[in-house]
Every structure is written in structure tokens, then in C-alpha cells.
Coordinates of C-alpha atoms in Angstrom, one line a residue:
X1373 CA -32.0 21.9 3.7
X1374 CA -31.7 18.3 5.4
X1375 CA -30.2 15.1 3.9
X1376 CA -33.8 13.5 3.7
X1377 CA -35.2 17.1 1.6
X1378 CA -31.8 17.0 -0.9
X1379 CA -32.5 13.7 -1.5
X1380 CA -36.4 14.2 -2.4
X1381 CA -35.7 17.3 -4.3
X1382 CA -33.0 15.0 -6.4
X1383 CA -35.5 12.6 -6.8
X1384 CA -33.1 10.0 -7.0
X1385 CA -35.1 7.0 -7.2
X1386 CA -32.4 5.1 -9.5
X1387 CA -34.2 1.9 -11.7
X1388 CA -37.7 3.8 -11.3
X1389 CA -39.3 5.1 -15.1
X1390 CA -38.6 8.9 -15.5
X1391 CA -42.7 9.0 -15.7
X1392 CA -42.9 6.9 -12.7
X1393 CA -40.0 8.9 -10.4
X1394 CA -42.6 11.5 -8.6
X1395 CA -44.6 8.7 -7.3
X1396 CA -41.8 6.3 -6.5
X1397 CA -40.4 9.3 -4.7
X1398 CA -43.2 10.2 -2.9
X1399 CA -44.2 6.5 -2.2
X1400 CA -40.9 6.4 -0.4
X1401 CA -41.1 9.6 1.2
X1402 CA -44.4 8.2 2.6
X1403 CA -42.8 4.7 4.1
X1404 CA -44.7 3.0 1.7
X1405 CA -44.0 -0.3 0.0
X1406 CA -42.1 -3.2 1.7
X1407 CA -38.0 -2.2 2.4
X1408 CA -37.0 -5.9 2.7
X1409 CA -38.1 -6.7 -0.3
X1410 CA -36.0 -6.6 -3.3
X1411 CA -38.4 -6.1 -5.8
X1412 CA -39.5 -2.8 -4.5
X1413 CA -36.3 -1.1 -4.9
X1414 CA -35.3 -2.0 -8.6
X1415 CA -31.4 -2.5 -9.8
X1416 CA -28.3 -1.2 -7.1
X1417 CA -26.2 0.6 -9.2
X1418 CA -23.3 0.3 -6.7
X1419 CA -20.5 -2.1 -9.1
X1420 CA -19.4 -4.8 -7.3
X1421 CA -15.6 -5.1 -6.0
X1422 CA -13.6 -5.8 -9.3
X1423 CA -12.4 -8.9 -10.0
X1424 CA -8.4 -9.8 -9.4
X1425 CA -6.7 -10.2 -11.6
X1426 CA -3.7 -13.4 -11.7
X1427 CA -0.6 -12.7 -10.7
X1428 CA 1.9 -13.4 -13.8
X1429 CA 4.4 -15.7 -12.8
X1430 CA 5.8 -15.7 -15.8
X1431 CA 7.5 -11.7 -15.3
X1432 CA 9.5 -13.3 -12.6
X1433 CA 13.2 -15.0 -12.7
X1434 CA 13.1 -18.8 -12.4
X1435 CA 14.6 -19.1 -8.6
X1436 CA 11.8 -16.3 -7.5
X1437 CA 8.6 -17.9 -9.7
X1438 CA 9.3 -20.9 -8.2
X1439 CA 9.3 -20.4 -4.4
X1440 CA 5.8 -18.1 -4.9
X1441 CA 4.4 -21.2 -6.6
X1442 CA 5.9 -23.8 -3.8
X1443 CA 5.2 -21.2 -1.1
X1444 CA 1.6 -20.9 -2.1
X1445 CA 1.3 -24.7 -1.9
X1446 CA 2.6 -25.6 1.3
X1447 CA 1.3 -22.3 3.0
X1448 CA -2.4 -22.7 1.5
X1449 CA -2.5 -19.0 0.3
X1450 CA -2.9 -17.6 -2.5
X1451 CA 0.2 -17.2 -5.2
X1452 CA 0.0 -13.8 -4.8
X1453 CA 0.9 -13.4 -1.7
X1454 CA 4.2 -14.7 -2.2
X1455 CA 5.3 -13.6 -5.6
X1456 CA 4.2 -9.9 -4.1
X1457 CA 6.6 -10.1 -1.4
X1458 CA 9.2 -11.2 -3.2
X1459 CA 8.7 -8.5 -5.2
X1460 CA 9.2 -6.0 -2.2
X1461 CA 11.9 -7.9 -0.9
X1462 CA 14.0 -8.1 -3.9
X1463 CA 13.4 -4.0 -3.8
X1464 CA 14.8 -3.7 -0.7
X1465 CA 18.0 -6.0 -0.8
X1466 CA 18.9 -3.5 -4.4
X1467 CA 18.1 -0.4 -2.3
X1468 CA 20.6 2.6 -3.7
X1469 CA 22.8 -0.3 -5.2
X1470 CA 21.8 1.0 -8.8
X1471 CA 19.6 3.3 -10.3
X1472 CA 17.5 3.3 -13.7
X1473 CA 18.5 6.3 -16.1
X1474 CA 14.8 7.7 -17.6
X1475 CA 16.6 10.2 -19.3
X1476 CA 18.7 13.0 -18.5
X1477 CA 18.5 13.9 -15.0
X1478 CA 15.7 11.5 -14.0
X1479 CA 16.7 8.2 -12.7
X1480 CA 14.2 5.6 -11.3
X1481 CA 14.7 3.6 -7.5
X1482 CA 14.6 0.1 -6.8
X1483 CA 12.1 1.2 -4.0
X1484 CA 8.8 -0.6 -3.6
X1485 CA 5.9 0.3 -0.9
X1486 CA 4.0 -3.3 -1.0
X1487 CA 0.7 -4.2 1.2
X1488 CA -0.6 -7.8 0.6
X1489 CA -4.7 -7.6 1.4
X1490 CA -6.4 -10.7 2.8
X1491 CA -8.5 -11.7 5.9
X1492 CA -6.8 -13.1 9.2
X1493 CA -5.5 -17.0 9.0
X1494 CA -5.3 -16.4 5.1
X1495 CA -1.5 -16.6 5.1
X1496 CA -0.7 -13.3 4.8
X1497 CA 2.6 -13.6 7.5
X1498 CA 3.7 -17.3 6.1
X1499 CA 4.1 -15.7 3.0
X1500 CA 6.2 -12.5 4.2
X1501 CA 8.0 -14.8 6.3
X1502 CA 9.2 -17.1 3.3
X1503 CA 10.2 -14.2 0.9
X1504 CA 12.1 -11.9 3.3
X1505 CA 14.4 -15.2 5.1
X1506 CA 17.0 -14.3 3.1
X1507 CA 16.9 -10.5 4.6
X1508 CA 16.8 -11.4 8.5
X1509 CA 19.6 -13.7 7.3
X1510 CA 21.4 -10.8 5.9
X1511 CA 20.3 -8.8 9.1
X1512 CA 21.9 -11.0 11.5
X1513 CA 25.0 -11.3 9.8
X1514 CA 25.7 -7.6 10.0
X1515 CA 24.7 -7.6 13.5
X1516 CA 27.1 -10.0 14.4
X1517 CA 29.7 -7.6 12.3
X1518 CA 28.5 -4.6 14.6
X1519 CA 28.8 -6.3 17.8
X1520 CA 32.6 -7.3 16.8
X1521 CA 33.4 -3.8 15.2
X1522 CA 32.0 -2.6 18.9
X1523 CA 34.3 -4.9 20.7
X1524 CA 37.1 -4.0 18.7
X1525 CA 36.5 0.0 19.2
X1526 CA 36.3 -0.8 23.0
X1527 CA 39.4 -2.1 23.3
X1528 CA 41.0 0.5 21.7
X1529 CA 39.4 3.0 23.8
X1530 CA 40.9 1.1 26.6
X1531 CA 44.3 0.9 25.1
X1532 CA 44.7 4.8 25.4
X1533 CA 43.5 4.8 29.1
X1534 CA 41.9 6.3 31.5
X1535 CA 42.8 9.7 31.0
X1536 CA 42.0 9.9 26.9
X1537 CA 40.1 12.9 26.0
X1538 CA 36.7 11.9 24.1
X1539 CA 37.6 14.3 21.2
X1540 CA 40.9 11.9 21.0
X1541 CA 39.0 8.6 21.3
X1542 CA 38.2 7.1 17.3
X1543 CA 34.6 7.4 16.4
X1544 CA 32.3 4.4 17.8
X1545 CA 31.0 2.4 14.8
X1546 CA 27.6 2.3 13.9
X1547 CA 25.7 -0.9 12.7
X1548 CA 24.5 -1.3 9.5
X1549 CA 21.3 -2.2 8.9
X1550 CA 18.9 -3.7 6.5
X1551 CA 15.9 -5.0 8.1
X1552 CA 13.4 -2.9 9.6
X1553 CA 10.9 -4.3 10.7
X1554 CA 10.2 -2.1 13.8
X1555 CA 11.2 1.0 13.2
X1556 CA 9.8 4.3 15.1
X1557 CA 9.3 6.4 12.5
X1558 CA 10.5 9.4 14.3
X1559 CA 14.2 7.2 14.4
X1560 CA 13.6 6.4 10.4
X1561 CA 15.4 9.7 8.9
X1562 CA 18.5 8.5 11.4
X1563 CA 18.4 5.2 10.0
X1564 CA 18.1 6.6 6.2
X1565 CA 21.5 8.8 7.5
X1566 CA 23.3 5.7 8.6
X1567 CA 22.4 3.1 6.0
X1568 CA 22.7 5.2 2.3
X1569 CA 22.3 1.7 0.4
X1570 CA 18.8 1.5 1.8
X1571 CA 16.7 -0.1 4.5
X1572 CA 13.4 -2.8 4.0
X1573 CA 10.6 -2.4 6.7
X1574 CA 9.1 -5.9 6.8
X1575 CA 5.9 -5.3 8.5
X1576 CA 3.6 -8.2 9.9
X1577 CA 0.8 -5.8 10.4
X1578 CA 1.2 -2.6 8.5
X1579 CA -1.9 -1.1 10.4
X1580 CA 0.7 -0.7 13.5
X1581 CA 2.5 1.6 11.0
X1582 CA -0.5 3.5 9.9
X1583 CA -1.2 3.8 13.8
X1584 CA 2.1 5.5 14.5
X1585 CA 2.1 8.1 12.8
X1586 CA 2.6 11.4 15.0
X1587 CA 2.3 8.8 18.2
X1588 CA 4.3 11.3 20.4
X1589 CA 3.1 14.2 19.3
X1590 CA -0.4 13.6 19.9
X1591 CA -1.1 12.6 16.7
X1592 CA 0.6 15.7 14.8
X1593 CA 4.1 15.8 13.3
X1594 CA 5.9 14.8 10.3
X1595 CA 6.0 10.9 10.7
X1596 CA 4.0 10.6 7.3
X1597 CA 5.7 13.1 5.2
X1598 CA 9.0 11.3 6.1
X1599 CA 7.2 8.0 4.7
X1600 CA 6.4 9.8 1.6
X1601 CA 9.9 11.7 1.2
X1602 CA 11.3 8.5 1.5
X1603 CA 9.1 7.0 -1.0
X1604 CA 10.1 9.9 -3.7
X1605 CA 13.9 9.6 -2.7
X1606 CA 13.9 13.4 -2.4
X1607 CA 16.5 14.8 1.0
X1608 CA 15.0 14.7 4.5
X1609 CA 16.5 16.8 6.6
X1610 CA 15.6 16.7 10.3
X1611 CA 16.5 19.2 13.0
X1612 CA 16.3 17.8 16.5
X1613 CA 15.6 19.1 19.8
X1614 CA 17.9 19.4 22.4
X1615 CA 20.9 19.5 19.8
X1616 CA 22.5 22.4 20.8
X1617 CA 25.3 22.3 18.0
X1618 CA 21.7 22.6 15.3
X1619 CA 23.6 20.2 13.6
X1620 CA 20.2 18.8 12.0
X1621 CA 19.8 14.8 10.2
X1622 CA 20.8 14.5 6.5
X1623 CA 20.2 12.0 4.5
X1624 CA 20.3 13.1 1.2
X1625 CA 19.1 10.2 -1.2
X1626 CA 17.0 7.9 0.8
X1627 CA 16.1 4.9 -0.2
X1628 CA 13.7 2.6 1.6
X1629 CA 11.2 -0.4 0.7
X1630 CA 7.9 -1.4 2.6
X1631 CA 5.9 -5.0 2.6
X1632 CA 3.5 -6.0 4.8
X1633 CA 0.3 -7.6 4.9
X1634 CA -2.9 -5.7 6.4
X1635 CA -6.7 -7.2 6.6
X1636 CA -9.8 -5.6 4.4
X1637 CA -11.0 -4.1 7.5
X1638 CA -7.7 -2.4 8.2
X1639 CA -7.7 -0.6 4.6
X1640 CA -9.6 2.9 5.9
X1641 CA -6.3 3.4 8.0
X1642 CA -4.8 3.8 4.8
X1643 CA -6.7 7.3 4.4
X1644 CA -6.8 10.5 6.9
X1645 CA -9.9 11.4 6.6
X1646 CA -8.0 15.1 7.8
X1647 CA -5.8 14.9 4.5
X1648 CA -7.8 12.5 2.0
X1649 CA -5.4 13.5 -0.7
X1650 CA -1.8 13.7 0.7
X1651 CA -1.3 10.8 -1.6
X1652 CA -0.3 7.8 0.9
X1653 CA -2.7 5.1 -0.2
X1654 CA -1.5 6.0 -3.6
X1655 CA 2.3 5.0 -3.6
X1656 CA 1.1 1.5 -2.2
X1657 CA 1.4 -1.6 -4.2
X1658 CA -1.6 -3.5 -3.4
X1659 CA -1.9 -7.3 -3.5
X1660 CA -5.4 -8.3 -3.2
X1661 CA -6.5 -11.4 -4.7
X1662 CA -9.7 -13.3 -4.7
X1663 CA -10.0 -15.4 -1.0
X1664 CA -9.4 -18.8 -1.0
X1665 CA -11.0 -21.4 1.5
X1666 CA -8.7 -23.2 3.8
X1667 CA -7.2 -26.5 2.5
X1668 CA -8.5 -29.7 4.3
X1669 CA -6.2 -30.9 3.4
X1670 CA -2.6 -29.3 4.3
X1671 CA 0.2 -29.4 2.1
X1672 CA 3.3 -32.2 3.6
X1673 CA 6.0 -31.5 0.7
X1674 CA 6.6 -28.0 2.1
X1675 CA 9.4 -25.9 0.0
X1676 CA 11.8 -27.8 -1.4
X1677 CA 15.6 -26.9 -0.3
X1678 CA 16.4 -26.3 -4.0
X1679 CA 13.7 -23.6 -3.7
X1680 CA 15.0 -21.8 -0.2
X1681 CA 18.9 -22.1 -1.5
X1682 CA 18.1 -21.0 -5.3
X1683 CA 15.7 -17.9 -3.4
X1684 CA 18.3 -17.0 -0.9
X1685 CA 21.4 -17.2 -3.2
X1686 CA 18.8 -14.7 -5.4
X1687 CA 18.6 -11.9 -2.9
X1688 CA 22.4 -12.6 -1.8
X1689 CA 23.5 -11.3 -5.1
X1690 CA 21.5 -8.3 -5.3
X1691 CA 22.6 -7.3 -1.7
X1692 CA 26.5 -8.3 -2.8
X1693 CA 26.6 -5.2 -5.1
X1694 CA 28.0 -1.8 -3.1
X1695 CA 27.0 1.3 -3.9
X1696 CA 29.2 3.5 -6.3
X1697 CA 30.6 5.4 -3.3
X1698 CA 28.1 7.3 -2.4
X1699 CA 25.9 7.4 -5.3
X1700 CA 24.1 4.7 -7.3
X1701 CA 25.4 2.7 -10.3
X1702 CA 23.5 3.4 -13.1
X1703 CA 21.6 0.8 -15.4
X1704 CA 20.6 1.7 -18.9
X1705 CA 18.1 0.9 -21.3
X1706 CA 18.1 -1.1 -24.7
X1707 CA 17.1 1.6 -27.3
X1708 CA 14.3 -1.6 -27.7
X1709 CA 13.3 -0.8 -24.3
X1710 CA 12.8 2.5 -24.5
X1711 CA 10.8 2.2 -27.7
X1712 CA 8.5 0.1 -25.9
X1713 CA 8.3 2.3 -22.6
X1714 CA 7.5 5.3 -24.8
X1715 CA 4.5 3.3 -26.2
X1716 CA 3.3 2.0 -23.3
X1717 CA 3.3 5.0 -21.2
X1718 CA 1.7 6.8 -24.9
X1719 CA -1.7 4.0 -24.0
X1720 CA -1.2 4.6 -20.5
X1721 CA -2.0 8.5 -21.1
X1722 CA -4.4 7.9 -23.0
X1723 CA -6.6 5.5 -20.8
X1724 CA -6.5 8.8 -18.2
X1725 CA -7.0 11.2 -20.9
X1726 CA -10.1 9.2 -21.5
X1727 CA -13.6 11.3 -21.2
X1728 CA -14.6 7.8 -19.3
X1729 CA -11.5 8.0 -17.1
X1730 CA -12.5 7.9 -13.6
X1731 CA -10.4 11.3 -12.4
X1732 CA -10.4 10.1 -8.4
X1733 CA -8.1 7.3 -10.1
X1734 CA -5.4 10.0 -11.3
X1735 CA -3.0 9.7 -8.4
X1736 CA -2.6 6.4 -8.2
X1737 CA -3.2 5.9 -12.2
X1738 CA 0.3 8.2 -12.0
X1739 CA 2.1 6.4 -8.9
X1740 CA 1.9 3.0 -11.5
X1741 CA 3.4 5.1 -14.3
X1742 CA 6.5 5.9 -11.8
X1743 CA 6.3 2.6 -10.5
X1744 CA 6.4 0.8 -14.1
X1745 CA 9.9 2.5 -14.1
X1746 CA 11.2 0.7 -10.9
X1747 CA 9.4 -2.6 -11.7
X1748 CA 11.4 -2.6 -14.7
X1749 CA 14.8 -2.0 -13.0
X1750 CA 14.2 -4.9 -10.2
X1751 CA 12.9 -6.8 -12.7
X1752 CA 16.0 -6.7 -15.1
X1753 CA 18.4 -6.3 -11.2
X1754 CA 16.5 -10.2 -10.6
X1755 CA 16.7 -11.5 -14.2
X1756 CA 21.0 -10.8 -13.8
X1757 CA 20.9 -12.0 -10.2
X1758 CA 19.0 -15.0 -11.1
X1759 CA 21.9 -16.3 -13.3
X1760 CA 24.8 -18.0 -11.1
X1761 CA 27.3 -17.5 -13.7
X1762 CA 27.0 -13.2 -13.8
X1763 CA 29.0 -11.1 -12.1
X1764 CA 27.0 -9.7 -9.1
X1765 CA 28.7 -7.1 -9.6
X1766 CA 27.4 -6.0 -13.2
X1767 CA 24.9 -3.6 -13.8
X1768 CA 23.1 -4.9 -16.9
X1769 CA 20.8 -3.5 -19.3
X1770 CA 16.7 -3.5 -18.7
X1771 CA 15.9 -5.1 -21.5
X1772 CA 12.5 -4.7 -23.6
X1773 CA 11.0 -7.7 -21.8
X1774 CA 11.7 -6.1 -18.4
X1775 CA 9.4 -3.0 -19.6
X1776 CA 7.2 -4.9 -21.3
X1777 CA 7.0 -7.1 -18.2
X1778 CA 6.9 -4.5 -15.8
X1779 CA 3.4 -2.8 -17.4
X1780 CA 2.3 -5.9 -17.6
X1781 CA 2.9 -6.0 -13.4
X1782 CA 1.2 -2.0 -13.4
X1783 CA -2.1 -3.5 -14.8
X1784 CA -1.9 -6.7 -12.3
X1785 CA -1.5 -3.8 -9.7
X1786 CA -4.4 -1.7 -10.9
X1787 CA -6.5 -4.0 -10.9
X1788 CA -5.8 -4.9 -7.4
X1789 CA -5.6 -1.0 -6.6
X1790 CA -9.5 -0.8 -7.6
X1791 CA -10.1 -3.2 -5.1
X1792 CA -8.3 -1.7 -2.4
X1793 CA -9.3 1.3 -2.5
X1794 CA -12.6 0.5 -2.5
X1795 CA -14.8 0.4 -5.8
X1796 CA -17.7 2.1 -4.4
X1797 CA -15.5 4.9 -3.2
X1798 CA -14.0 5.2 -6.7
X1799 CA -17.2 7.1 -7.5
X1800 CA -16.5 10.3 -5.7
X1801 CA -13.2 11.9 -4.8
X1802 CA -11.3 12.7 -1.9
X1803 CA -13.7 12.9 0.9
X1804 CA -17.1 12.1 0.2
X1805 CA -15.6 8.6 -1.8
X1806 CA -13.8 7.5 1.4
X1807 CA -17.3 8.2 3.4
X1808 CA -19.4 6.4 0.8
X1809 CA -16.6 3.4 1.1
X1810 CA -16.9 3.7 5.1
X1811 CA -20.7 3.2 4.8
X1812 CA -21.2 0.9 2.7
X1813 CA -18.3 -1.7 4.9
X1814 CA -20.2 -0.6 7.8
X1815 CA -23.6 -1.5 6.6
X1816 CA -22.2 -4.9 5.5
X1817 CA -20.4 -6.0 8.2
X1818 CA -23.0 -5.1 10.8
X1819 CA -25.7 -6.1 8.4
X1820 CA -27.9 -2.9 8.9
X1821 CA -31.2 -2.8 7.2
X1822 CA -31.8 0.3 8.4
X1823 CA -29.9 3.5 10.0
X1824 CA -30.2 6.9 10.9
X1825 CA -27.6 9.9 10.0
X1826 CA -26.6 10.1 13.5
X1827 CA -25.7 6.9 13.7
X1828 CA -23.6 7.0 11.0
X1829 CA -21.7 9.9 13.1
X1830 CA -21.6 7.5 15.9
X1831 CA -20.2 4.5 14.1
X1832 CA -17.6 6.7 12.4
X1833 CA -17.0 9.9 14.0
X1834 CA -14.6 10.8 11.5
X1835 CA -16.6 11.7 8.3
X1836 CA -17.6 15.3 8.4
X1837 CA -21.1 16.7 7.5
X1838 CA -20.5 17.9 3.8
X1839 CA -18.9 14.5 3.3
X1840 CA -21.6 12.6 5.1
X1841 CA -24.2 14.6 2.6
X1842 CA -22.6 13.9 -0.2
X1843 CA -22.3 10.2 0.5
X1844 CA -25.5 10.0 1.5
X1845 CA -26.4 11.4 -1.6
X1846 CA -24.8 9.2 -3.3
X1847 CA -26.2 6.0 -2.0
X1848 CA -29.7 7.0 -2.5
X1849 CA -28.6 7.7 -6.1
X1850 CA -27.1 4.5 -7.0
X1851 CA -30.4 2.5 -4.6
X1852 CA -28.2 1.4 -2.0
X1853 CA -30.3 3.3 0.5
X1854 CA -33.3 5.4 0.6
X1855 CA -35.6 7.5 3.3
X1856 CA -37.6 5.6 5.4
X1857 CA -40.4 6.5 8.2
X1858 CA -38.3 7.4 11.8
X1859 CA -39.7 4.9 14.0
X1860 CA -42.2 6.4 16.7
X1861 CA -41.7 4.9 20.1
X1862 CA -43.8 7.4 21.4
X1863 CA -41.7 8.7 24.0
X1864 CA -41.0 12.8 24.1
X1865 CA -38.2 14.5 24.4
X1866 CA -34.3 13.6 23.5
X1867 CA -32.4 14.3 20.7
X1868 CA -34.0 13.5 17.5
X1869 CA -31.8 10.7 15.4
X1870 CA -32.1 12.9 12.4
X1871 CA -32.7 11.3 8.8
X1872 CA -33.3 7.7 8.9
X1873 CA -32.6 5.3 6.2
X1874 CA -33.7 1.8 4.7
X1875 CA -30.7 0.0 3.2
X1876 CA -31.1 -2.0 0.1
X1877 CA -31.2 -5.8 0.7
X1878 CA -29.8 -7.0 -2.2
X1879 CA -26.4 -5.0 -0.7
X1880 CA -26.2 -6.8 2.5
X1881 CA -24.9 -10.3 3.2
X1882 CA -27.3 -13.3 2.3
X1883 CA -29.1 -14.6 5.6
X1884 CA -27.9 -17.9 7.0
X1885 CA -30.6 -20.5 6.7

């Protein structure tokens, strides 16, 4: 059966009377009625994007709070772009530093995967730029400690001449690193080996990452799996080729932080539409707030030194703590805190066991609960670092505000997850909800009023044919599109175009006067 025979035998004219839905249906069937008019299609039942929510300030330490708020100003972006990166960046400069007992055996990461959401010239690299100074500052000074460790490990090698043995010469140093901001991902589990405290990738563009993935294996290999190993803080172990010792890469507790900043449009790279579900959208930390027009008039105050020194003496002491040889100190909970977590995490459950519970939320929905953990940890890690007087040293207790702070983050964030992943795809899982979400930006950026199935397949060769059917389903259900006549040019011959489709006006973009 075709798309256009499903969709009449569904009779899925959505808005129309139940005694009224055989002749609506066949009306439409027919070509009849006006398509460009609005009043002959009744409600769209697609929702719109859901609002985003604010970003509370208030969670953060005083030296972090305020460089988001004087960031925001001076960039002319929104808060949220700043206060998110400083989130991710205060991640990364804790890396493997400390750890956050759950109980027995279970111990949350400082590690953060951040992607801040908003259209070009919006401020998106300003922001990044402010929050991780303090890293490339870090950065720098252990390159400068590599290149004299290098010098020094020359000279030696001199010393014992000409005719030294390589087995005899010492070992060559190897730099430490903390800022990655253009890493190959096939180098990453190398990195991870050589730099146990952790790394930051500080990504301008994080569709370059998405776009890398597999990039000299023709698009195959394990680049993303890495990515998500990394993420979980499980062992990657990597054999290599041409190693003829098949001594393979260890690194057996890594620990790395992501933030970036991506455009709308870029979101789709987010998903492989081969592997809808493998669960990489899902450990993001999305950052999508409202847009906000570009100030006429710009900001001349800039951020305040106070700000820059109080931010960068911030991250200084959360990079001055070591790692406990070569595991993680361990911070602990009040018993208040872990009252609270237990009945938080008791209303999370029960918001997904909820009959209502959209279940193509679950993943992500569970990513939060893990991350609600971690939030909690840097939260507390910031709070201590925040005070000049503590020892850096320290590994205090996460308090009950910390938890209760860090849900309070976990609903900012899945309220901005709902928008990034697309509210119309939310829907339908896996598949057919990322096609539904790829038609309906297509539509509205191009402005279609009407389209045929094959050139959906043109415009994005990616969605496969059950997919395609079920989003088109879909659409027609909730009135964002419905059958129209094929147009008859009267010529013979050629390919047909296949089922052809009005789109509803009221989804497309108002026209300019």
C-alpha cells in the first residue's frame, strides 16, 4: 500500500468532526478546498518548541555567577551561554582530581559533555572564549614545562654520547595536557593514556567533531564509541596497527569534558540516522535559550578585572588539586544530602514511570539522573574553590544545597533537552522521530507549501522508507501536511514523483510584507 492509500485508509484528517472525517478525507483525496488557506485545515497538532527555561544563577559560586552575568553584558548574548560554559569548564579543570561516592562501589565523575545551541553571530564563541581563558592559560603553562623537560632530556642524551644504546637512553618526557581543542579522535585514547587527571575539548564548532567521526576509515570505526567510553569513564583499550610488540593503549579510568557551541541547523548531526539509539545526543548537556536580537547598542564596560582574576583564580584551584596517585580523591555526602538525593531521584522516577511519560525521552530522562550526580560534585568542587581561604587541596563535603542545586540544573537542562532534540520529533522514537524532525526543519527553512515523497528522499537521502512512512504518517495525523492533486504538466514519460503533499500554512514562516 502507498503513503497517500495509508494515509486515506487512517483517515487522519485531525480537527475534522468524527461525522465529518469521510468527507473531509475524501474532499482532500479529491484536491478540493483551498491549501493556502488556514481555515480549511483546522488546528496543527504539532506542539510548538518548548519554551527555555532561565538559567539559575543563583546554583553557581559568587566568582562564576558573576562573570556569566558580566560576560552576557558585554558579549550581547544570552546568560546562558556563559554560565553553561563555565559549567563545562569547571568539569574539566576537576577531571579525575576527585570523585563523588554514590554508594558502595559507584562513584560519580566531574565529567561534563556541554553544547551551547544558538544561531551564527549570537555569541556562542565570545562566550566559550571568556569561560575556558583560564584553561588555554593553564595549557600554555604546561607547554612551556614540556618544551623545558624536552630540552633537559636532550642534553642528557647528549651527555652519554654518541655511542649510547637507545635501551640505555632515559625515557623522553611526554607533555601534559589539558586543553583539547583539536583533537583527532583516533589520537584521543593516547591522550586519555598520557593525561589520567583528565583532558577538556573546547570546541568552537562541535559539528567538526560530529563530522569526524570514522574520517579515515571511510566513515566506519570506533571514533564514537571512544566518545561514549569516555563519557561513562569505563577502560578503553586500543590495539594499533603496525605495533608489532601488540602492546595495545590503556587507559584505564578516562576522564574527559566536552563544550562547544553548534547552530540549530547543525543539531541532526547530533543523530546517525544508521544508529538512532546509540545514545550520543543523549549524554549532551544542551544550552538552548530563547534568541535574543543584537544590541544596538554594544556594551563599553566590558568584564571587569575583578571578574577575569576572581574567575581565573576559580579554575586555578580546582586544577591545583593532584590526583591521589593514580586514583581519584573521594568526596562524600552529608547524610542531609543524601536524604535529599534519594527524594529527588524517588520524583524523578516517578515523572518517567508516568502513563503520560513520553518513553522516546527515557535515555536522556536517565543521562540527567547520572548527571544530577556530577553536577552536584562540581557544584560543591566550585563552592570550596570559590573561597580563597580553603585549602585547594581539601576535598569537602557535597552538601544538601549542592544536590538540591544540582536537580535544580537537571530540570534547567531538560527543558533545554526538549528543545534540542526537537519537540516534534519527541513524538515518535528512534527513527521515524528524527525523520518527522528532519521534515518538518526542512519545510520551514525552505518554506515548502507543497512536496512530493521523492523529494523528501532528495533533500535528505538519509531517512529510509519505513521511517519516511511513518513520518509521513505522522504529519498528516497531527495536520501538518495532507495529500494533494500531483500536478499535471502534461508531459509523458519519466519517473513519477510519487505521493505529493500540501503542507499546512499555519506551520511555515509568516510571509514578509
Amino acid at each position: 500500500m502507498s503513503t497517500a492509500e495509508k494515509l486515506a485508509a487512517t483517515e487522519w484528517a485531525a480537527g475534522v468532526p468524527p461525522d465529518q472525517q469521510g468527507p473531509a478525507v475524501l474532499a482532500m483525496m479529491r484536491g478540493e478546498g483551498d491549501p493556502t488557506s488556514a481555515d480549511s485545515w483546522g488546528p496543527l497538532r504539532l506542539a510548538d518548541r518548548p519554551a527555555a527555561e532561565p538559567f539559575p544563577l543563583e546554583v553557581l559560586p559568587p566568582a562564576a555567577c558573576r562573570l556569566a552575568v558580566e560576560g552576557a553584558k558585554s558579549i550581547g548574548c544570552p546568560v546562558d551561554f556563559v554560565a553553561g560554559a563555565v559549567l563545562g569548564v569547571a568539569g574539566g579543570a576537576i577531571g579525575r582530581s576527585a570523585s563523588l561516592l554514590v554508594k558502595p562501589g559507584h562513584f560519580a565523575s566531574a565529567s561534563l559533555f556541554v553544547a551551547i545551541i544558538g544561531p551564527p553571530t549570537s555569541g556562542k564563541s565570545p562566550a566559550l572564549d571568556l569561560a575556558a581563558g583560564p584553561i588555554h592559560a593553564i595549557d600554555a603553562d604546561l607547554a612551556r614545562a614540556y618544551e623545558a623537560d624536552d630540552l633537559r632530556w636532550k642534553a642528557e642524551c647528549k651527555a652519554m654520547g654518541p655511542k649510547a644504546k637507545e635501551s640505555e637512553l632515559p625515557p623522553r618526557p611526554r607533555p601534559r595536557r589539558i586543553d583539547v581543542d583539536n583533537f583527532k579522535l583516533e589520537k584521543l585514547p593516547i591522550l586519555l593514556r598520557d593525561n589520567p587527571r583528565g583532558l577538556l575539548g573546547i570546541k568552537d564548532e562541535l559539528s567538526s567533531l560530529m563530522g569526524s567521526f570514522g574520517e579515515h576509515k571511510g566513515g566506519r570505526g570506533t571514533d564514537k564509541e571512544g566518545l561514549l567510553t569516555a563519557w561513562s569513564g569505563k577502560k578503553i583499550i586500543k590495539d594499533r596497527v603496525g605495533d608489532d610488540n601488540g602492546v595495545p593503549v590503556r587507559s584505564p579510568h578516562p576522564c574527559l569534558s566536552i563544550v562547544g557551541g553548534t547552530t540549530p541547523g547543525n543539531l541532526p548531526k547530533f543523530v546517525d540516522p544508521n544508529s538512532p539509539d546509540d545514545g550520543f545526543i543523549e549524554r549532551f548537556l544542551f544550552v538552548y535559550p530563547e534568541p535574543m536580537g543584537i544590541p544596538e547598542v554594544e556594551d563599553e564596560d566590558g568584564v571587569s578585572d575583578a571578574a577575569a582574576d576572581d574567575w581565573r583564580a576559580l579554575v586555578g584551584r580546582l586544577w591545583a588539586r593532584p590526583m591521589n596517585g593514580e586514583v581519584s580523591f573521594v568526596a562524600r555526602m552529608t547524610p542531609e544530602a543524601k536524604a535529599a538525593r534519594k527524594r529527588l531521584r524517588r520524583g524523578h522516577a516517578r515523572e518517567m514511570n508516568d502513563p503520560g511519560f513520553n518513553p522516546s525521552l527515557a535515555s536522556t530522562w536517565g543521562k540527567l539522573s547520572a548527571y544530577a550526580d556530577r553536577l552536584a560534585l562540581v557544584l560543591g568542587l566550585m563552592d570550596h574553590a570559590g573561597d580563597p581561604t580553603a585549602d585547594p587541596f581539601d576535598v569537602p563535603d557535597v552538601a544538601e544545597r549542592h544536590v538540591l542545586d544540582a536537580w535544580r540544573l537537571a530540570a534547567y537542562f531538560k527543558s533545554h533537552a526538549r528543545r534540542a532534540h526537537g519537540d516534534v520529533s519527541l513524538d515518535l522514537p528512534g527513527a521515524e522521530g528524527k525523520a518527522v524532525d528532519a521534515i518538518v526543519r526542512w519545510v520551514k527553512s525552505k518554506g515548502i507549501r507543497t512536496f512530493s515523497e521523492r523529494d523528501v528522499k532528495q533533500a535528505r537521502d538519509w531517512i529510509k522508507q519505513d521511517a519516511l512512512d511513518a513520518a509521513l504518517l505522522h504529519l498528516a495525523k497531527m495536520n501538518a501536511i495532507r495529500p494533494a492533486k500531483a500536478p499535471s504538466d502534461g508531459s509523458k514519460g519519466g519517473r513519477p514523483k510519487g505521493p505529493v503533499f500540501d503542507v499546512n500554512p499555519v506551520l511555515l514562516p509568516a510571509p514578509t510584507p
